[in-house]
Structures are given as C-alpha cells and as structure tokens.
Coordinates of C-alpha atoms in Angstrom, one line a residue:
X23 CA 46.4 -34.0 76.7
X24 CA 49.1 -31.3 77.9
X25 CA 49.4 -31.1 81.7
X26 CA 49.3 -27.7 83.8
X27 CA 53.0 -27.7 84.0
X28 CA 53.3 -28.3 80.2
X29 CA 50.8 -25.9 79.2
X30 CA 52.3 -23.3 81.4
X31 CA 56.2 -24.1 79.6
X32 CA 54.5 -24.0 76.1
X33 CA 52.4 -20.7 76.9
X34 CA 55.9 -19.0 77.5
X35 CA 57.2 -20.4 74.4
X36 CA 54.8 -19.3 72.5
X37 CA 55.3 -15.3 73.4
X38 CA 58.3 -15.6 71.6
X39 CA 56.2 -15.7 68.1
X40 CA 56.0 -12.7 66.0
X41 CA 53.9 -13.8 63.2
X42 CA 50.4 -15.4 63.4
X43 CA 50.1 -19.2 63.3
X44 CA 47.6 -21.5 62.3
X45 CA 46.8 -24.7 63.2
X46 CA 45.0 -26.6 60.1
X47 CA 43.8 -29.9 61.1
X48 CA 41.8 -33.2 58.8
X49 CA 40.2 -35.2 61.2
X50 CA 38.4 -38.8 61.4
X51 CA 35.9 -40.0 63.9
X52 CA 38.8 -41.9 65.2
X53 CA 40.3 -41.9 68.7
X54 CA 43.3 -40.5 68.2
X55 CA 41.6 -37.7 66.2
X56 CA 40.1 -36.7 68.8
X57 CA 43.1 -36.5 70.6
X58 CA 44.6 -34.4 68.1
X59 CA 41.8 -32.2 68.4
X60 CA 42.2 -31.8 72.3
X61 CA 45.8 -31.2 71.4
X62 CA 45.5 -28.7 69.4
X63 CA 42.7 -26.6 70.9
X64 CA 44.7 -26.7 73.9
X65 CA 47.2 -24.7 72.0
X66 CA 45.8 -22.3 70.4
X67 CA 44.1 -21.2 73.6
X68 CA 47.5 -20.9 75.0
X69 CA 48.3 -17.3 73.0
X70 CA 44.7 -16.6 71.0
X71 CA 45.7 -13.6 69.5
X72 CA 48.8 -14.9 67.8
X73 CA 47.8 -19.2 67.7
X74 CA 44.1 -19.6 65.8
X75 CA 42.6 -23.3 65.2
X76 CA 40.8 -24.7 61.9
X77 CA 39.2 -28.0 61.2
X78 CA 38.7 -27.8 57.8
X79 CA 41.9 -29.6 56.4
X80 CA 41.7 -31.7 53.4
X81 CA 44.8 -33.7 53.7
X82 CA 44.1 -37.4 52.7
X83 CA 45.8 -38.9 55.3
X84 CA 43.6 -38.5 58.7
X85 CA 44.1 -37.7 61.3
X86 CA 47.3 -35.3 60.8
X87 CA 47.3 -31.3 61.0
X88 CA 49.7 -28.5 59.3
X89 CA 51.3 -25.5 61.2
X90 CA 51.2 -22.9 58.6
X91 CA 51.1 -18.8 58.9
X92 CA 48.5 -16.7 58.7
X93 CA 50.7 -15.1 55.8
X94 CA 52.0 -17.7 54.1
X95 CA 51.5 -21.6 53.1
X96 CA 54.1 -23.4 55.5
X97 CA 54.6 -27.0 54.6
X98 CA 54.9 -29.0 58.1
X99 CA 52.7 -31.4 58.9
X100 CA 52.1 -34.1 61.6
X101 CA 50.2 -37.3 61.1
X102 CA 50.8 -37.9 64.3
X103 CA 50.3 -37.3 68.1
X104 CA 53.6 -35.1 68.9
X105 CA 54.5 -36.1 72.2
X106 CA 57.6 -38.3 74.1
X107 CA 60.8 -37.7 72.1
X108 CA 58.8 -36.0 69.2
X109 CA 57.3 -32.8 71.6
X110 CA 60.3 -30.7 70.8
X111 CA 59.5 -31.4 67.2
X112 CA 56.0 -29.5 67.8
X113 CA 57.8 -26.6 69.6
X114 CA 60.4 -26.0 67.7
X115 CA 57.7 -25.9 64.2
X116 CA 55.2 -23.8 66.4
X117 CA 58.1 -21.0 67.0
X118 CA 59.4 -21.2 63.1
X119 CA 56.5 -20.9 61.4
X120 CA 55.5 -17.9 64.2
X121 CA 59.0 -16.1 62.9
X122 CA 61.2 -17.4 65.9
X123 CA 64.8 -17.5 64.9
X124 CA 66.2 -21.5 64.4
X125 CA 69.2 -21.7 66.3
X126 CA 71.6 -22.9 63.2
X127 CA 74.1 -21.6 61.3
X128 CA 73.4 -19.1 58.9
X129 CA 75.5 -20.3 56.3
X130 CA 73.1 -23.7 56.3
X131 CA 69.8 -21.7 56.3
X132 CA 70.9 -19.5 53.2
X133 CA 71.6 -22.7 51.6
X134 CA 68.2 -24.1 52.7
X135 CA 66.5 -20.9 50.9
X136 CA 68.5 -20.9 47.7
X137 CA 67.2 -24.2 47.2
X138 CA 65.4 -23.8 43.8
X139 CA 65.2 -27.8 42.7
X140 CA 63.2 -28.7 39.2
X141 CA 60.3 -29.9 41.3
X142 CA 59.0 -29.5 44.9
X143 CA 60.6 -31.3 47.0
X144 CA 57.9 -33.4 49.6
X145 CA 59.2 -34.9 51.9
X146 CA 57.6 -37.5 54.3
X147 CA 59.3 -39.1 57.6
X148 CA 58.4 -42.5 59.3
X149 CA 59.1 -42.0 62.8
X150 CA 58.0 -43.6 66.1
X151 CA 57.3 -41.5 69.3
X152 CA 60.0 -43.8 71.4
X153 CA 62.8 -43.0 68.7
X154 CA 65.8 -40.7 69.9
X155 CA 66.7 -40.3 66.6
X156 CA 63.9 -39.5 64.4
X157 CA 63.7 -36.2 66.0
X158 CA 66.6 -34.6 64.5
X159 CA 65.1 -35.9 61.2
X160 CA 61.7 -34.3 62.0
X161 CA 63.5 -31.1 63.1
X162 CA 65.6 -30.9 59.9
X163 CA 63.0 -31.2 57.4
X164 CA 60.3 -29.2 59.4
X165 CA 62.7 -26.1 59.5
X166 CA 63.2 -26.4 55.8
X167 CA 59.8 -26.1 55.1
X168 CA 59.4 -23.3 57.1
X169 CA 62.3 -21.8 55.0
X170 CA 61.6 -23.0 51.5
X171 CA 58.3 -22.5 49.7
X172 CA 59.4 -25.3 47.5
X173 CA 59.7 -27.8 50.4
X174 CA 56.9 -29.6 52.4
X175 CA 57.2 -32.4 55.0
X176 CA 55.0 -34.6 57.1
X177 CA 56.1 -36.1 60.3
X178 CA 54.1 -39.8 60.3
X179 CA 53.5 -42.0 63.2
X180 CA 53.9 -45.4 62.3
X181 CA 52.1 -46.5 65.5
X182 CA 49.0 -44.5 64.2
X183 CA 49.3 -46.1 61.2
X184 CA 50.0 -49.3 60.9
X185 CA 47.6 -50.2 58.0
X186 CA 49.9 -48.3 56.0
X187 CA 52.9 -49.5 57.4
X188 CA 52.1 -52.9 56.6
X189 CA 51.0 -51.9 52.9
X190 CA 55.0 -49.9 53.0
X191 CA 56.5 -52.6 54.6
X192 CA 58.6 -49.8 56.8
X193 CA 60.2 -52.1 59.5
X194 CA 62.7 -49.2 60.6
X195 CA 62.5 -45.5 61.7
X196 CA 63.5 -42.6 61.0
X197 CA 62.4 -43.4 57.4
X198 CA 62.1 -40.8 54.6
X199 CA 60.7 -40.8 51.4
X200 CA 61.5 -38.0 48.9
X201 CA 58.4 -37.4 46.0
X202 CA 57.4 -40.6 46.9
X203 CA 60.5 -42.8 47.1
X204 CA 62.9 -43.9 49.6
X205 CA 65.5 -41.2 50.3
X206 CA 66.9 -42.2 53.5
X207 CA 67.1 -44.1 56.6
X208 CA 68.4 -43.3 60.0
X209 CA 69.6 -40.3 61.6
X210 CA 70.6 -37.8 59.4
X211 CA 71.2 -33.7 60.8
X212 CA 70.4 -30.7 58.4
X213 CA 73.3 -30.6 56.8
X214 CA 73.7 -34.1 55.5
X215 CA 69.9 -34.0 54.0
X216 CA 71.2 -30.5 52.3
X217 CA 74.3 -32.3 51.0
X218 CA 71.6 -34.9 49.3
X219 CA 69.2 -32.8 47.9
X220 CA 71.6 -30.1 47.0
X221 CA 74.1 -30.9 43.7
X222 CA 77.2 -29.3 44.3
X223 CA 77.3 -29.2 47.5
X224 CA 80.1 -31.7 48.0
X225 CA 82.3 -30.2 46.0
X226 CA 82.2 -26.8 47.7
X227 CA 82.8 -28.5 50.5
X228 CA 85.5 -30.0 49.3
X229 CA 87.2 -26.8 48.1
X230 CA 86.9 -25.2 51.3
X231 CA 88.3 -27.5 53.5
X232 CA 91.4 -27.9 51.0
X233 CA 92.1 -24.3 52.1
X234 CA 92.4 -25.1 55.2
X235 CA 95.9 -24.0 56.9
X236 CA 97.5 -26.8 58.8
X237 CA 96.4 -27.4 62.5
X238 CA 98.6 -27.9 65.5
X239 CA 95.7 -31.0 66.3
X240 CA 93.8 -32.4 64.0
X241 CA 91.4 -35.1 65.3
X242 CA 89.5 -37.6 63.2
X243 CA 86.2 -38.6 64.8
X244 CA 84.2 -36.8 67.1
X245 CA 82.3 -39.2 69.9
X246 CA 83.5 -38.7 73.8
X247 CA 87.3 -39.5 72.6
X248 CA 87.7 -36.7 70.2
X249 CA 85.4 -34.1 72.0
X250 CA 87.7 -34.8 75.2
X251 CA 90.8 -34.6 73.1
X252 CA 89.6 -30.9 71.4
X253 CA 88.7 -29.9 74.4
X254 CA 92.4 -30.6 76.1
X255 CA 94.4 -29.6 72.9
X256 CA 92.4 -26.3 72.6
X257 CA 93.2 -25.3 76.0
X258 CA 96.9 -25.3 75.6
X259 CA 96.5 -22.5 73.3
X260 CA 97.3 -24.8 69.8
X261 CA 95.2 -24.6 66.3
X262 CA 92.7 -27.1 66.3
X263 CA 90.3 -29.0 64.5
X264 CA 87.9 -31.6 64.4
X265 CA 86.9 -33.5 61.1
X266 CA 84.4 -36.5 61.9
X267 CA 80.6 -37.7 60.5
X268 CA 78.7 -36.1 63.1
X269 CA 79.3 -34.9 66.5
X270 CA 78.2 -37.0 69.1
X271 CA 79.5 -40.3 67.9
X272 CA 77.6 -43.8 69.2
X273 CA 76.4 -41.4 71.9
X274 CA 74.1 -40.4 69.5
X275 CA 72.3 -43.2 69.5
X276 CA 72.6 -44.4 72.8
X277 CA 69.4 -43.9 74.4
X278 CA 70.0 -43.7 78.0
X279 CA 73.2 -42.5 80.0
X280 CA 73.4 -43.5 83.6
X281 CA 76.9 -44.7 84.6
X282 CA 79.1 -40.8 83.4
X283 CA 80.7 -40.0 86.7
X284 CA 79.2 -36.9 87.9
X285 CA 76.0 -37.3 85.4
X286 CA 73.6 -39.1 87.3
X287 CA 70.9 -39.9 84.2
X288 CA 71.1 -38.4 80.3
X289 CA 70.2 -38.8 77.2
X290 CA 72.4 -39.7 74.1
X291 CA 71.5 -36.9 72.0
X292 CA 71.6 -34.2 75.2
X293 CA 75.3 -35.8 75.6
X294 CA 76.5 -35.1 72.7
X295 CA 75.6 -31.7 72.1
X296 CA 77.2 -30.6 75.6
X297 CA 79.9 -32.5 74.0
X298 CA 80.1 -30.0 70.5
X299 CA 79.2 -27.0 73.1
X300 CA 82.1 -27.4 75.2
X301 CA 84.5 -28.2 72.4
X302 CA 83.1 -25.1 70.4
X303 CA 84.0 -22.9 73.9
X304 CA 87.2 -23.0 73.1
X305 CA 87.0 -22.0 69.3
X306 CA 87.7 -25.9 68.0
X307 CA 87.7 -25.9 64.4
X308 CA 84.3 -28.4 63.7
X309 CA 84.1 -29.6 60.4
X310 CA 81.2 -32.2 59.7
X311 CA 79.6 -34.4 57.8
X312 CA 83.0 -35.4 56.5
X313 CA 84.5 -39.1 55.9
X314 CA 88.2 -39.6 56.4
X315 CA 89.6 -42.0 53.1
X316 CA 92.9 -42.4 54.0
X317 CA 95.9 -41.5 56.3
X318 CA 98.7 -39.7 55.4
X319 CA 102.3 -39.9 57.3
X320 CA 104.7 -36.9 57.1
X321 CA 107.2 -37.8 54.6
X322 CA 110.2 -36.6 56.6
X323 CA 110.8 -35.8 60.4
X324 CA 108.3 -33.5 62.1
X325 CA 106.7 -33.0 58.5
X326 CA 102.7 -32.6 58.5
X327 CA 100.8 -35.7 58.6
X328 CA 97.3 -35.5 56.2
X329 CA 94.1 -37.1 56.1
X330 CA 92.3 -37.4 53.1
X331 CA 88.5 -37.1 52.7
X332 CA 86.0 -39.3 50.7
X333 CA 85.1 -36.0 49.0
X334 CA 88.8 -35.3 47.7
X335 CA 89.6 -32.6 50.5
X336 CA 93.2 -33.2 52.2
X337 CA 93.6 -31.1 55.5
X338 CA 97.0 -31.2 57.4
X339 CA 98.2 -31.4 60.6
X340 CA 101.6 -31.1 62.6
X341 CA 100.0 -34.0 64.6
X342 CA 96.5 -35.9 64.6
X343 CA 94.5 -37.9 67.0
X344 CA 92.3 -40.8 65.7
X345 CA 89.2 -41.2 67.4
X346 CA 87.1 -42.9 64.5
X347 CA 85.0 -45.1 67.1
X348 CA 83.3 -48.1 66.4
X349 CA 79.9 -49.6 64.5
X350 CA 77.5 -51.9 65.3
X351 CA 79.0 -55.5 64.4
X352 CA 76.8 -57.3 62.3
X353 CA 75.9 -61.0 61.7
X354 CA 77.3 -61.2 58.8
X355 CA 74.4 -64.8 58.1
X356 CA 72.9 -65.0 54.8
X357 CA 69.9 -62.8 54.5
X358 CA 70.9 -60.2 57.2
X359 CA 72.0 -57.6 54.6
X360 CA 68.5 -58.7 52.5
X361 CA 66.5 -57.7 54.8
X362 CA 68.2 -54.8 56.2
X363 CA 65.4 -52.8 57.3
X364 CA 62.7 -55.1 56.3
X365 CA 62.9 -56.9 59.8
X366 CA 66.5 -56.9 60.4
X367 CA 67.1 -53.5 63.0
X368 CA 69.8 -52.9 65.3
X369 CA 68.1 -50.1 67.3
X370 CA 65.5 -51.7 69.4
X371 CA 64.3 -48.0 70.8
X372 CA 63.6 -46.5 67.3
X373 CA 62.1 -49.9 65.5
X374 CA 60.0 -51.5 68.4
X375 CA 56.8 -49.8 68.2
X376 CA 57.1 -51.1 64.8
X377 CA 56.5 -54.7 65.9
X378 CA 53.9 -54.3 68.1
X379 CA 52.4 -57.2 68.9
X380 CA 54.7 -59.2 67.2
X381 CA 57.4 -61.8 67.4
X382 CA 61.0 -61.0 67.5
X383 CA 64.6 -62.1 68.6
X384 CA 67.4 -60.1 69.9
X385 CA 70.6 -61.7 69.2
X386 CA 73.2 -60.9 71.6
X387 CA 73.5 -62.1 75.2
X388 CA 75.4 -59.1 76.5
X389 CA 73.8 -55.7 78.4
X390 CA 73.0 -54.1 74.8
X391 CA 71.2 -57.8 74.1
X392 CA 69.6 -58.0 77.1
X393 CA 68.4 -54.2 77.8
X394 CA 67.0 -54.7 74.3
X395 CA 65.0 -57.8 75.2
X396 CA 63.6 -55.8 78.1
X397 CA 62.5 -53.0 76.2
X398 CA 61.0 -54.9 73.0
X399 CA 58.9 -57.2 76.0
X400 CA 57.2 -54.4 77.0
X401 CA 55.9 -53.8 73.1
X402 CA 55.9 -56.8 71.1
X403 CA 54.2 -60.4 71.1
X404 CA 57.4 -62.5 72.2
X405 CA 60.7 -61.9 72.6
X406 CA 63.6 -64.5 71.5
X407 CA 67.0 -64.0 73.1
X408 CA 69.6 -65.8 71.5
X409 CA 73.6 -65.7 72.9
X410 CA 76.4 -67.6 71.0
X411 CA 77.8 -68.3 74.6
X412 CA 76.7 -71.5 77.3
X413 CA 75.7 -68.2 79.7
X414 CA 74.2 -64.7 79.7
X415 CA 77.0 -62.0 79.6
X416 CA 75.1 -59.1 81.3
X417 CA 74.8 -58.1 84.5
X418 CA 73.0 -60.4 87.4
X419 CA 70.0 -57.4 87.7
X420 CA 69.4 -57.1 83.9
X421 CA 69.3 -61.2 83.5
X422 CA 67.0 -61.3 86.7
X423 CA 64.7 -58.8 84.7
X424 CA 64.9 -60.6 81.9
X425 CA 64.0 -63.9 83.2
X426 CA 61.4 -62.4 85.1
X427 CA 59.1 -61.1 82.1
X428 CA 56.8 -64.0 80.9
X429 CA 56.7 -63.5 76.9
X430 CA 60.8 -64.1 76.4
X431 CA 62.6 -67.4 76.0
X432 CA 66.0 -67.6 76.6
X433 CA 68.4 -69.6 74.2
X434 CA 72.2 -70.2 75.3
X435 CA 75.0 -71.7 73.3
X436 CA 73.1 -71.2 70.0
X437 CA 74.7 -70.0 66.5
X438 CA 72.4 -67.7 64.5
X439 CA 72.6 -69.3 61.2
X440 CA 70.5 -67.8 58.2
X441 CA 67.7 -65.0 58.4
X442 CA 65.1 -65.8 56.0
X443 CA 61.9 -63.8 54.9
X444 CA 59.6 -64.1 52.1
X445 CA 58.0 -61.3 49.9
X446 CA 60.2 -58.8 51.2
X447 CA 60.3 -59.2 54.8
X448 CA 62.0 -61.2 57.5
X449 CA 59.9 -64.6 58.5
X450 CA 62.1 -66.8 60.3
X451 CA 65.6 -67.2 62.1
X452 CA 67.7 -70.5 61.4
X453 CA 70.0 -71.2 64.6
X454 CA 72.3 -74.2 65.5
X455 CA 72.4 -75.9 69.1
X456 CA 76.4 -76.0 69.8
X457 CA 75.7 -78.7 71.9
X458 CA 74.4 -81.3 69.8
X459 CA 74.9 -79.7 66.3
X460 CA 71.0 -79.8 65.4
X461 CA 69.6 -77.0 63.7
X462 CA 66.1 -75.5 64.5
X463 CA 63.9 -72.3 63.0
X464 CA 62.4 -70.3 64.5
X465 CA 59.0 -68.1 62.7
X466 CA 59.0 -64.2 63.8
X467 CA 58.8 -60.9 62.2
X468 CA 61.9 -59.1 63.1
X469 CA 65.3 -59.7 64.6
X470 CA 67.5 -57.3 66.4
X471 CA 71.0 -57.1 66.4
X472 CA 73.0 -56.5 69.3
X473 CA 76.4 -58.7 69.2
X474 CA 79.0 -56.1 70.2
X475 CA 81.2 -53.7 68.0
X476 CA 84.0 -53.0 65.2
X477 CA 86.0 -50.5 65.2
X478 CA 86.1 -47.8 62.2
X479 CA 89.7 -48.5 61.2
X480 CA 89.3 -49.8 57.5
X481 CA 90.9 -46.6 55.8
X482 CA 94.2 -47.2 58.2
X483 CA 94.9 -50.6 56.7
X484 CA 98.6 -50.6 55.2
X485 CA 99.6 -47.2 57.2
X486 CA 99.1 -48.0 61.2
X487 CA 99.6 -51.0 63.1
X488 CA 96.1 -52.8 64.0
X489 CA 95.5 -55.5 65.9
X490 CA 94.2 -58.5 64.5
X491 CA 90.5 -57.4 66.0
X492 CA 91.3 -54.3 63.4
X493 CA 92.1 -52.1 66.8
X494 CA 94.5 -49.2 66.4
X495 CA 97.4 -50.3 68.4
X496 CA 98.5 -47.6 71.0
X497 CA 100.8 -46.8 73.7
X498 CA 100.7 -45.1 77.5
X499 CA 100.3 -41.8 75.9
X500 CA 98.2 -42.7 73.3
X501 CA 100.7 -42.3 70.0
X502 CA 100.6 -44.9 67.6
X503 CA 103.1 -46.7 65.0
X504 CA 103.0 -43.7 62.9
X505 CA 105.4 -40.7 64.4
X506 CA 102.8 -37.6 65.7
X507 CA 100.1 -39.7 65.4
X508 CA 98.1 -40.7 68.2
X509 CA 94.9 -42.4 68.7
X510 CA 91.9 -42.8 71.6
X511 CA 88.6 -44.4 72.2
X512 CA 87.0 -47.0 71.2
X513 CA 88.9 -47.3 67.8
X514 CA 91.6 -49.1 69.7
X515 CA 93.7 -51.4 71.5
X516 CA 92.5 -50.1 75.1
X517 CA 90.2 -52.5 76.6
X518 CA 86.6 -51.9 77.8
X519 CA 84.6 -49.5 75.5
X520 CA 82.8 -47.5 77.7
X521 CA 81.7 -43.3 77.6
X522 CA 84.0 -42.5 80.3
X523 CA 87.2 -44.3 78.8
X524 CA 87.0 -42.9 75.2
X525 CA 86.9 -39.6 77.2
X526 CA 89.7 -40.3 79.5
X527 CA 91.1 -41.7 76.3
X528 CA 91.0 -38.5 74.3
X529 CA 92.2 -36.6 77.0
X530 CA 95.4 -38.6 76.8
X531 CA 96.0 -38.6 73.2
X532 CA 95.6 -34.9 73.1
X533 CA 98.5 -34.5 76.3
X534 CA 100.5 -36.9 74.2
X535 CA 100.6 -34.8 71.2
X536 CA 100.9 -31.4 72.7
X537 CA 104.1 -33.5 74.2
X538 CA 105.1 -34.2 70.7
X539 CA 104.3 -30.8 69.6
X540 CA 107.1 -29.3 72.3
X541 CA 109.8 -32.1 71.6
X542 CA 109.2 -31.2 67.5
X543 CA 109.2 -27.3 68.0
X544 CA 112.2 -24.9 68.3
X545 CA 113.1 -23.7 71.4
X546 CA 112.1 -20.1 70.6
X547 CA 108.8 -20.9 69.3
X548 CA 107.9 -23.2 72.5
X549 CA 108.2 -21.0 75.3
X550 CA 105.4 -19.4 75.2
X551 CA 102.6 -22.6 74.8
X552 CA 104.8 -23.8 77.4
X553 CA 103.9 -21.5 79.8
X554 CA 100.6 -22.3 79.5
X555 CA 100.9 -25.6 81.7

C-alpha cells in the first residue's frame, strides 16, 4: 500500500507524537477492506510503541476506521482509502490525536474547545480522493474532533461507496452533512465552519474589525492581485490590510499551475498559501472570511474612503485597492440552478469520480472546457463537449487531445438550452443547432460548467465606473473613477485573466496608491516613507 519512500517520510512523522494512538478499524470481506487493513498495519508497525492496531470496530459503515488515543475517545474517522489529495488528511489526524501541535491560530482552536452546542455535533464529509478541495474540509473537521469531545467526523469516499451515493443522490464533493442533514458544500476553511456552527460568532467579528484604526492600504480581495498588492504596499513601510473571503482566491481551486514564470508546476492550494505566507512576512493585516457590501468614497478631499461588510463592520482606509476577482459564469438555462449539485458541477476535478461510468457534457469550448473534457474521459462513460462558437477556443495541443480520446463527441455552434432532470437529478441537456435552428436532447447524468467568468463587482454598482461586462474600469496606474481608489486583477477592465497579470496587476495598484498616498500627505509627514524607495 505505502511505498518504501513513503513509509520512511511517515515513520519520521510519526516520532513527533507524544500520546499513544490507536487505530480502530470495522472491516468487510471486501477488497478495499483489505486494503485498509494493509494500510493500517503498515502504520502501526511504523512506531509500535506509540501507534497500536485493532480490528474490532463496530461502526456500521464498512469498511472505515477511527484514529482515537489510547486516553481518550477521538472522533475522526475514514470510510475511506486516504491516499492522492486526501494523504495529508491521514497525517495530519495521526499527529493530532498523538498530541502534535496543529499549526493554527490559537485564537480559532480556543474557539473550537469552547464549543459547548445543545447536542453533539457529527459531522460527516463526502469527499473524492481526486478533489483539491475536500481536503481542507477533511482537515477542518478532523482537527475539531481532536479538540472537542462533543464533535465527531467521518471522512467518506464516495468512490467506495457509491451504493450509498446513489441512495444520497450526492453529485458534488466536498459535501457535509451536520446530525444528518446537509450543512454545506464546497470548500470551506476552519474558520468559516466555526462561524456556522458557532452563534455569535459573527457579531464578534463584527465588533472587532469596527475597531480597526484606519489603514494606509486597504485591499478588498485576496487572490494573486491583492496578495501582490499587500505585499508591495507593506514594503514601503505603510499600515496595511487585507479584508477578502479567503486567501487564495480562484487559485484555490485551480487544480494545476504550470504557466507562473519561474514556477515550473504547482498546485492551487500550495499557491495560495505561499501567497498568505509572503504577504504575512511583512505583518499584512489579514482579515478573513469577510464579505465587502458596499464601497464607501471619502466625503471630502483626501478624506478616508470605507468599505462596509455584510456583517455590519466598516474599516477605513486613506486609500483601497479592489481586487474582488471573479466567479464561475453560469448558464443561467432553466433548470441549472434546480439541479445545482444534483448533476449540474462546475469543478470537474472534485465531482468526476462521482460519475464514473457515466454520461456527461462539459459546456464550454475554451481551455477550462476542454481540459475538463480530458480529465472527465479518463473517468466517466462519455463525454459531451458543447461550444456556443462554429470552432474550439483552446489551444491546438488540448483540441488534438481531445479529439484523440474515443468516448467524446464534439458539438460546435450549439446553444445549451434547458437542463432537465427528473426525481431530483439531472437527466438530459436541451441544445439548439445555430445553424439550422433545430433543437436536439441529449440523455446524460451530469453537466459541467465551464463558460468563462464574471467579475465580483455587484456591491460597486452606483459608486465606480464599470464597464458594461460589470469590469471595474481602471487606468495606467490602476486608480479608478473614485479619487484613492484603485483596482487590480481580474475584477477589471485589463484584458486577459491570467495568475501572472492579476499579480502584476496588484503590484501596480499598490505603486499607484503609495503615489497617491505622497501627493495627499504633508510634506513633513512624507519624508521619511519616501526614503524608503
């Protein structure tokens, strides 16, 4: 199961423990059982005197096993095989519940362990072993376990499953259900599952980032565009901040990163958190999990400009970059919203496994589309492509690829239509030939989405100039119709939304505000940021 190189990596890991672990496993006479049995005898023979094995679990659903302490009932489970994305998920549970120290922030894990809810909370997570972002899920909800007697997770391969995830009718991972019903789905990080499950939460949040003094910088967004522009505006020596939903932006759910000068080959997730390192270097002000509502000008010259928060908060700023990114762009057909995660995904990565076997379309004739078409051939019945346009739009080597594989069809100047589905799940796609008006359906299980983006702008309507595509309009330096405001990235006007633009991007808009910042100041107080460079 683990290789020599693995084991060895593990083994290391493991000396770090300071508590004794357990290993409780329920097992069936099935193959992957005894897999998980390999698996976990491999283990435990990598430290014996602190990592012991039992196969007397009596957990109904077989074949899973719960990392507990010798000292204590720890509720994190796996129904599941823990390898590809989800190993770190085993690793990180093996060290916790051995007493290793989680590398968050203490502030979150004291709110983890005054948890005291009405009833236990169970939690159980959906996941598939190819999905970058049901990890972070896993991670979350395993560590609270660890910390909160009250608190018990499984970690549930969907692959491994299926019988059940037919009888669920879960078409998209990371899926959690709280007590038994549906708490979330997507990516979610520790502190938006806290902010859920713990009442009150929002409003201390609130209170504390009202008394916030008033940054030099403030940047709304934090994807490439607003980590690059921290990182500049920090390094002049100015106060600043960073409000945004998470760190990491779309990066966060980009899968594979191969075209970052310098970078030869990441991952989304890895991106993003050299992103928040390197911001937090230079003592960037990072405030999460936090919606801007509305924007704010200064109501006189040089006066502080102010966003305000879907929670209530208002923080203030002598100047402020925008860097709110952009969002999947959706269909917007009849049944798309119906069936939102009931067939309709727009993560091809996370969701495939979950059509094995199966047929599907991929709307979207771009790289996203046909990258997506490629990957869900390798793992379902038959792959549909369908592109609004009379050509392909991605490259010549992805369309070659795609053309090559012999369970996808190819449909050109074709108009998705309608998405329709019967007893709760997608059935068919309704499209219209552009070139003789005809309309045809096609039967399949599940439909992915991949048609290009729209920028995050919606709270800005009324207070900065947008393009008609909803684009924040900006100029050579970055500023925007609103004086000491400036924007970057994907959110607007500059063409081509790629990694190493938004970056550039931010970079820009952070130089353009300093700028600002000098012309705005007294002499006396400028000097010395000036010499700074």
């Amino acid at each position: 199961m683990l290789d020599a190189t693995i084991q060895q990596q593990l083994a290391a890991y493991l000396q770090r423990i300071t508590r004794p672990v357990v290993l409780v496993a329920s097992l069936d006479d099935s193959g992957a059982a005894g897999e998980m049995r390999e698996l976990i005898e491999q283990i435990a023979a990598l430290h014996p005197s602190m990592v012991s094995a039992r196969f007397d679990g009596t957990a109904e659903r077989r074949p899973s096993f719960q990392i507990t302490a010798a000292d204590a009932d720890l509720g994190v489970s796996f129904a599941a095989l823990p390898m590809g994305h989800e190993f770190t998920s085993l690793v990180l549970a093996l060290l916790q519940a051995g007493g290793y120290p989680p590398k968050v922030e203490q502030e979150l894990i004291d709110q983890v362990r005054a948890l005291d809810p009405p009833e236990d909370l169970v939690f159980e997570t959906w996941m598939s072993l190819t999905c970058h972002n049901c990890p972070d899920v896993v991670q979350a909800l395993n560590l609270m376990a660890v910390l909160n007697p009250r608190i018990r997770h499984t970690a549930i391969d969907g692959g491994l499953f299926q019988a059940e995830v037919e009888a669920r009718q879960i078409l998209a991972v990371p899926l959690v259900f709280l007590n038994g019903q549906p708490f979330s789905s997507g990516r979610m990080e520790l502190a938006e599952i806290l902010a859920k499950v713990d009442t009150g939460a929002a409003e201390r949040a609130a209170q504390k980032l009202s008394q916030q003094e008033p940054f030099d910088v403030l940047i709304v967004g934090g994807g490439p565009a607003g980590a690059a522009a921290a990182v500049y505006a920090a390094r002049k020596g100015i106060r600043t901040g960073v409000v945004a939903e998470r760190f990491g932006g779309q990066t966060l759910d980009t899968l594979g990163i191969e075209n970052y000068i310098s970078v030869l080959e990441t991952q989304g997730p890895k991106f993003a958190a050299a992103l928040e390192a390197h911001a937090a270097q230079y003592g960037v002000d990072i405030m999460r999990m936090q919606r801007a509502a509305a924007l704010i000008p200064a109501t006189e010259p040089g006066g502080l400009v102010k966003v305000k928060l879907e929670n209530g908060a208002e923080l203030a700023a002598k100047t402020m970059i925008l860097a709110t990114g952009a969002r999947w762009r959706e269909l917007g057909v009849p049944g798309e919203q119906q069936y939102r995660n009931k067939g309709v995904a727009y993560c091809p990565h996370c969701d495939g496994p979950l059509f094995k076997g199966k047929r599907t379309a991929v709307v979207g004739g771009g790289n996203s589309g046909v990258e997506a078409a490629i990957d869900l051939a390798g793992v379902v019945g038959h792959v549909t492509l369908i592109e609004f346009g009379d050509a392909l739009r991605a490259d010549a080597v992805l369309v070659a690829k795609l053309r090559s594989l012999p369970n996808v069809t190819i449909l050109t100047s074709a108009q998705t239509t309608e998405i329709t589905g019967t007893k709760g799940q997608v059935d068919g796609l309704v499209y219209t030939d552009r070139r003789n008006g005809q309309s045809h359906r096609i039967e399949l299980e599940g439909v992915f989405v991949q048609i290009g983006l729209v920028p995050n702008t919606e709270f800005l309507k009324g207070t900065v100039a947008l393009s008609r595509h909803g684009e924040i309009e900006v100029d050579a330096k970055g500023a925007t119709s609103v004086p000491g405001v400036f924007a970057a990235g994907d959110a607007t006007t500059v063409p081509f939304k790629q990694i190493v633009i938004a970056a550039g991007d931010g970079a820009k808009a952070a130089l353009g505000a300093f700028d600002h910042l000098m012309r705005m100041a007294p002499v006396a107080a400028r000097e010395p940021a000036e010499a700074l460079g």
